[in-house]
Coordinates of C-alpha atoms and ligand atoms in Angstrom, one line a residue:
M750 CA 22.0 7.1 -1.2
I751 CA 19.3 5.1 -2.7
V752 CA 17.2 3.1 -0.2
T753 CA 14.6 0.8 -1.8
R754 CA 12.1 -1.6 -0.2
F755 CA 10.2 -4.7 -0.6
A756 CA 6.8 -4.6 1.2
P757 CA 4.8 -7.8 1.0
S758 CA 1.6 -8.5 2.7
P759 CA 1.6 -11.9 4.5
T760 CA -1.7 -13.0 3.1
G761 CA -0.2 -15.9 1.0
H762 CA 3.1 -17.5 -0.2
L763 CA 5.2 -15.5 -2.4
H764 CA 4.9 -16.1 -6.2
L765 CA 6.8 -15.2 -9.2
G766 CA 5.4 -11.8 -9.4
H767 CA 6.6 -10.9 -5.9
A768 CA 10.1 -12.4 -6.7
Y769 CA 10.2 -10.1 -9.6
S770 CA 9.5 -7.1 -7.6
A771 CA 11.9 -8.1 -4.8
L772 CA 14.8 -9.2 -7.2
L773 CA 14.3 -5.7 -8.9
A774 CA 14.3 -3.8 -5.7
W775 CA 17.5 -5.4 -4.5
Q776 CA 19.2 -5.2 -8.0
E777 CA 18.4 -1.4 -8.2
A778 CA 19.8 -0.9 -4.7
K779 CA 22.9 -2.9 -5.4
K780 CA 23.4 -1.2 -8.8
A781 CA 23.4 2.2 -7.0
G782 CA 25.5 1.2 -4.0
G783 CA 22.4 1.8 -1.9
K784 CA 20.2 -0.3 0.4
C785 CA 17.1 -2.5 0.1
L786 CA 14.8 -2.9 3.2
L787 CA 12.1 -5.4 3.9
R788 CA 8.8 -4.5 5.5
I789 CA 6.1 -6.9 6.4
E790 CA 2.7 -5.3 5.7
D791 CA 0.5 -7.1 8.3
I792 CA -1.9 -4.6 9.6
D793 CA -5.0 -6.5 8.5
A794 CA -4.9 -9.3 11.1
A795 CA -8.0 -11.0 9.4
R796 CA -6.1 -11.6 6.2
C797 CA -2.6 -11.9 7.4
R798 CA -1.1 -15.1 8.9
E799 CA 2.1 -15.8 10.8
E800 CA 2.7 -18.8 8.8
F801 CA 3.2 -16.7 5.7
V802 CA 5.5 -14.3 7.5
D803 CA 7.8 -17.2 8.1
S804 CA 7.4 -18.4 4.4
I805 CA 8.3 -14.9 3.0
L806 CA 11.4 -14.7 5.1
E807 CA 12.4 -18.0 4.2
D808 CA 11.9 -17.5 0.4
I809 CA 13.7 -14.0 0.6
H810 CA 16.6 -15.8 2.3
W811 CA 16.6 -18.8 -0.2
L812 CA 16.5 -16.1 -3.2
G813 CA 19.8 -14.9 -1.6
L814 CA 18.4 -11.6 -0.8
V815 CA 19.5 -10.0 2.6
P816 CA 17.8 -6.9 3.9
D817 CA 20.2 -4.1 4.7
G818 CA 18.5 -3.3 8.0
P819 CA 15.9 -4.5 10.5
V820 CA 12.7 -6.0 9.1
L821 CA 9.9 -3.5 10.0
R822 CA 6.4 -5.1 10.8
Q823 CA 3.6 -2.8 10.4
S824 CA 1.7 -4.6 13.2
D825 CA 4.4 -3.1 15.5
R826 CA 3.8 0.3 14.4
M827 CA 0.3 1.2 15.5
P828 CA 1.4 4.2 17.6
A829 CA 3.1 5.9 14.7
Y830 CA -0.1 5.5 12.6
E831 CA -2.3 7.0 15.5
D832 CA 0.1 9.8 15.7
A833 CA -0.3 10.6 12.0
L834 CA -4.0 10.3 12.5
T835 CA -4.0 12.7 15.5
S836 CA -2.0 15.1 13.5
L837 CA -4.5 15.1 10.6
K838 CA -7.5 15.3 13.0
S839 CA -6.1 18.2 14.7
R840 CA -6.1 20.2 11.5
G841 CA -9.8 19.2 10.7
L842 CA -8.8 17.0 7.8
L843 CA -10.6 13.9 9.0
Y844 CA -14.2 13.1 9.7
P845 CA -15.9 10.1 11.2
C846 CA -17.8 7.8 8.7
F847 CA -20.5 5.6 10.1
C848 CA -21.8 4.4 6.8
T849 CA -21.9 0.7 6.0
R850 CA -21.0 -0.5 2.5
R851 CA -24.8 -1.1 1.7
Q852 CA -25.7 2.4 2.8
I853 CA -23.0 3.8 0.6
I854 CA -24.3 1.8 -2.4
A855 CA -28.0 2.9 -1.7
E856 CA -27.0 6.6 -1.4
I857 CA -25.0 6.4 -4.7
N858 CA -27.9 4.8 -6.5
S859 CA -30.4 7.2 -5.2
A860 CA -28.2 10.0 -6.5
G861 CA -28.1 8.3 -9.9
G862 CA -24.5 7.2 -9.7
A863 CA -21.1 8.5 -8.5
P864 CA -17.9 9.4 -10.3
H865 CA -15.4 6.6 -10.5
G866 CA -12.5 6.8 -8.0
L867 CA -9.5 4.7 -7.6
D868 CA -11.1 1.7 -6.2
G869 CA -14.7 2.0 -7.3
P870 CA -17.4 4.7 -7.0
V871 CA -16.3 7.8 -4.9
Y872 CA -17.8 8.2 -1.5
P873 CA -20.8 10.7 -1.7
G874 CA -19.9 12.4 1.5
T875 CA -22.9 11.4 3.5
C876 CA -21.2 11.7 6.9
K877 CA -19.4 14.9 6.1
G878 CA -22.6 16.8 6.7
L879 CA -23.1 15.4 10.3
T880 CA -22.8 18.0 12.9
K881 CA -20.1 17.8 15.3
A882 CA -22.6 17.0 18.2
E883 CA -24.1 14.4 16.2
A884 CA -21.0 12.5 15.2
S885 CA -19.7 12.9 19.0
K886 CA -22.9 11.3 20.1
R887 CA -22.6 8.4 17.8
I888 CA -19.0 7.8 18.7
R889 CA -19.8 7.9 22.3
A890 CA -22.6 5.3 21.6
N891 CA -19.6 3.1 20.3
E892 CA -21.0 3.1 16.8
P893 CA -18.4 1.5 14.4
H894 CA -16.7 4.4 12.3
A895 CA -14.1 4.8 9.8
L896 CA -12.1 8.1 9.5
R897 CA -12.3 9.7 6.1
L898 CA -9.9 12.5 4.5
N899 CA -11.8 15.6 3.7
I900 CA -10.4 16.0 0.1
L901 CA -11.5 19.5 -0.2
K902 CA -9.7 20.7 2.8
A903 CA -6.7 18.6 2.0
E904 CA -6.5 20.3 -1.3
Q905 CA -6.6 23.8 0.1
I906 CA -3.5 22.9 2.1
A907 CA -1.7 20.8 -0.4
G908 CA -2.7 22.3 -3.8
N909 CA -1.2 20.9 -6.9
L910 CA 1.6 18.3 -6.3
T911 CA 3.8 16.3 -8.5
W912 CA 5.7 13.0 -8.1
T913 CA 8.2 11.2 -10.5
D914 CA 8.0 7.8 -11.7
R915 CA 11.3 6.6 -13.3
L916 CA 9.7 4.9 -16.0
T917 CA 6.9 7.2 -17.0
G918 CA 8.3 10.7 -15.8
T919 CA 6.8 13.4 -13.8
Q920 CA 3.2 13.0 -12.7
S921 CA 0.7 15.5 -11.4
A922 CA -0.7 14.0 -8.3
D923 CA -4.3 13.2 -9.2
Y924 CA -5.5 12.7 -5.7
R925 CA -8.9 14.4 -6.1
I926 CA -10.4 11.8 -8.1
A927 CA -10.2 9.3 -5.1
G928 CA -12.6 11.4 -3.1
D929 CA -12.8 11.2 0.6
V930 CA -10.6 8.2 1.0
V931 CA -10.6 6.0 4.2
L932 CA -7.5 6.5 6.3
A933 CA -8.6 4.5 9.3
R934 CA -10.9 1.6 8.7
K935 CA -13.6 0.6 11.1
D936 CA -11.9 -2.6 12.2
I937 CA -8.3 -1.7 12.2
R938 CA -8.0 2.1 12.8
N939 CA -5.5 2.3 10.0
S940 CA -5.3 1.7 6.2
Y941 CA -3.1 0.8 3.5
H942 CA -2.3 4.4 2.2
L943 CA -1.6 5.8 5.9
A944 CA 0.7 2.9 6.9
V945 CA 2.7 2.8 3.6
T946 CA 3.2 6.7 3.7
V947 CA 4.3 6.8 7.3
D948 CA 6.6 3.7 7.0
D949 CA 8.2 4.8 3.6
A950 CA 9.2 7.9 5.5
A951 CA 10.3 6.1 8.8
Q952 CA 12.5 3.8 6.8
G953 CA 14.0 6.5 4.7
I954 CA 13.0 5.0 1.4
S955 CA 14.1 7.1 -1.5
L956 CA 13.0 4.7 -4.3
V957 CA 9.6 2.8 -4.1
I958 CA 9.8 -0.2 -6.5
R959 CA 6.3 -2.0 -6.8
G960 CA 4.0 -3.2 -9.4
E961 CA 2.1 -0.9 -11.8
D962 CA -1.1 -2.1 -10.1
L963 CA -0.2 0.3 -7.4
F964 CA 0.5 3.3 -9.6
S965 CA -2.7 5.4 -8.7
A966 CA -1.9 4.7 -5.0
A967 CA 1.1 7.1 -5.5
H968 CA -1.4 10.0 -6.0
I969 CA -2.8 9.7 -2.5
Q970 CA 0.5 8.7 -0.9
R971 CA 1.9 11.8 -2.5
L972 CA -0.9 14.0 -1.0
L973 CA -0.4 12.3 2.5
Q974 CA 3.4 13.0 2.4
T975 CA 2.6 16.7 2.1
L976 CA -0.2 16.7 4.7
L977 CA 2.0 15.0 7.2
G978 CA 5.3 17.0 6.3
L979 CA 7.1 13.8 5.0
P980 CA 9.5 13.5 2.1
T981 CA 8.5 12.2 -1.2
P982 CA 10.5 9.3 -2.7
E983 CA 11.0 8.5 -6.4
Y984 CA 8.8 5.7 -7.6
Q985 CA 9.3 3.0 -10.2
H986 CA 6.1 1.2 -11.0
H987 CA 7.2 -1.9 -12.9
P988 CA 5.0 -3.8 -15.5
L989 CA 3.3 -6.9 -14.0
L990 CA 4.4 -10.4 -15.1
H991 CA 2.1 -12.3 -17.4
D992 CA 2.2 -16.0 -18.3
E993 CA 2.4 -17.3 -21.9
S994 CA -1.3 -17.0 -22.4
G995 CA -1.2 -13.3 -21.3
Q996 CA -2.7 -14.1 -17.9
R997 CA -1.5 -11.9 -15.1
L998 CA 0.8 -13.8 -12.7
A999 CA -1.1 -13.1 -9.5
K1000 CA -1.4 -15.4 -6.6
R1001 CA -5.2 -15.6 -7.0
A1002 CA -4.8 -17.0 -10.4
G1003 CA -3.1 -20.1 -9.0
S1004 CA 0.4 -19.0 -10.3
P1005 CA 3.4 -20.9 -9.0
T1006 CA 4.7 -20.0 -5.7
I1007 CA 8.4 -19.7 -5.0
R1008 CA 8.0 -22.6 -2.6
S1009 CA 6.4 -24.7 -5.1
L1010 CA 9.1 -24.0 -7.6
R1011 CA 11.6 -24.8 -5.1
A1012 CA 10.0 -28.1 -4.1
A1013 CA 9.9 -29.0 -7.7
G1014 CA 13.8 -28.8 -7.7
H1015 CA 14.4 -25.2 -9.2
R1016 CA 17.3 -23.2 -7.9
P1017 CA 17.2 -19.3 -7.2
D1018 CA 19.0 -18.8 -10.7
D1019 CA 16.1 -20.8 -12.4
I1020 CA 13.8 -18.1 -10.8
R1021 CA 15.9 -15.2 -12.1
K1022 CA 15.8 -16.8 -15.5
M1023 CA 11.9 -17.3 -15.5
I1024 CA 11.5 -13.6 -14.7
R1025 CA 14.5 -12.5 -16.8
I1026 CA 16.4 -10.7 -14.1
A1027 CA 20.2 -10.9 -14.3
D1028 CA 22.1 -11.3 -11.2
Ligands
LIG913 N1 1.8 -4.7 0.6 C1 1.5 -4.4 -0.7 C2 1.3 -5.8 -1.5 O1 1.8 -6.7 -1.1 C3 2.6 -3.5 -1.4 C4 2.6 -2.2 -0.8 C5 3.5 -1.1 -1.6 O2 4.5 -1.7 -2.1 O3 3.2 0.0 -1.5 O4 0.7 -5.5 -2.6

């Protein structure tokens, strides 16, 4: 049975782009006689607000979408993420990184640059060279540190991997270009990639429907699935919505929110028409 999900981060009100993802996920589930689940991705306490959780639940309800199971909140799932980190750590796949952003930039500049990864230049691996004794000493001294994935070691275990996108076909998992990604941030002992991978498996998601801006994230998540012994869902990265002038409909660009459209008198059917989704 197909199980899809809609996984918004409560950092703002839902806009048309979100509604498109949500309606598509519910539509695909319904078409296949499957289920669509809702997950609130609220691990980042500094950016997420309870007010936006309420507003997302209200908008989803107003759009006529009913989750086919309990709503999962990532803020309730910290022990599950910790277990995943422990499992990776026990196999020597993680190392502590004490670098600040500024130190990383300075290191890259002095090395004359770094290859481009998924979200900017690849981490130059400075802290990978620390001895165990040195790293332990700094941890004991409570020096803030992130946990990074040792991509070379990960590659030795995982080798070549593939995943499938419904729209673009079989993809070879290009996880190496990301370098030693952070799996636990300094501030929240967790990361987007880790939480999504663990939760997609926990919720039994068989089809991940999300915007194509997250296409590259699937490379890393595919790797984590193998390292953590989790199943690999199918993916459908949909094109992002643009307005008449070609501007991407993102919340930052001041695009209309679902609640502002509702306040202006629009009905759920109008929203469907605006984003060309049939009921
Ligand atoms: N929470 C992410 C967002 O709102 C989506 C994560 C995902 O679909 O993997 O952009």
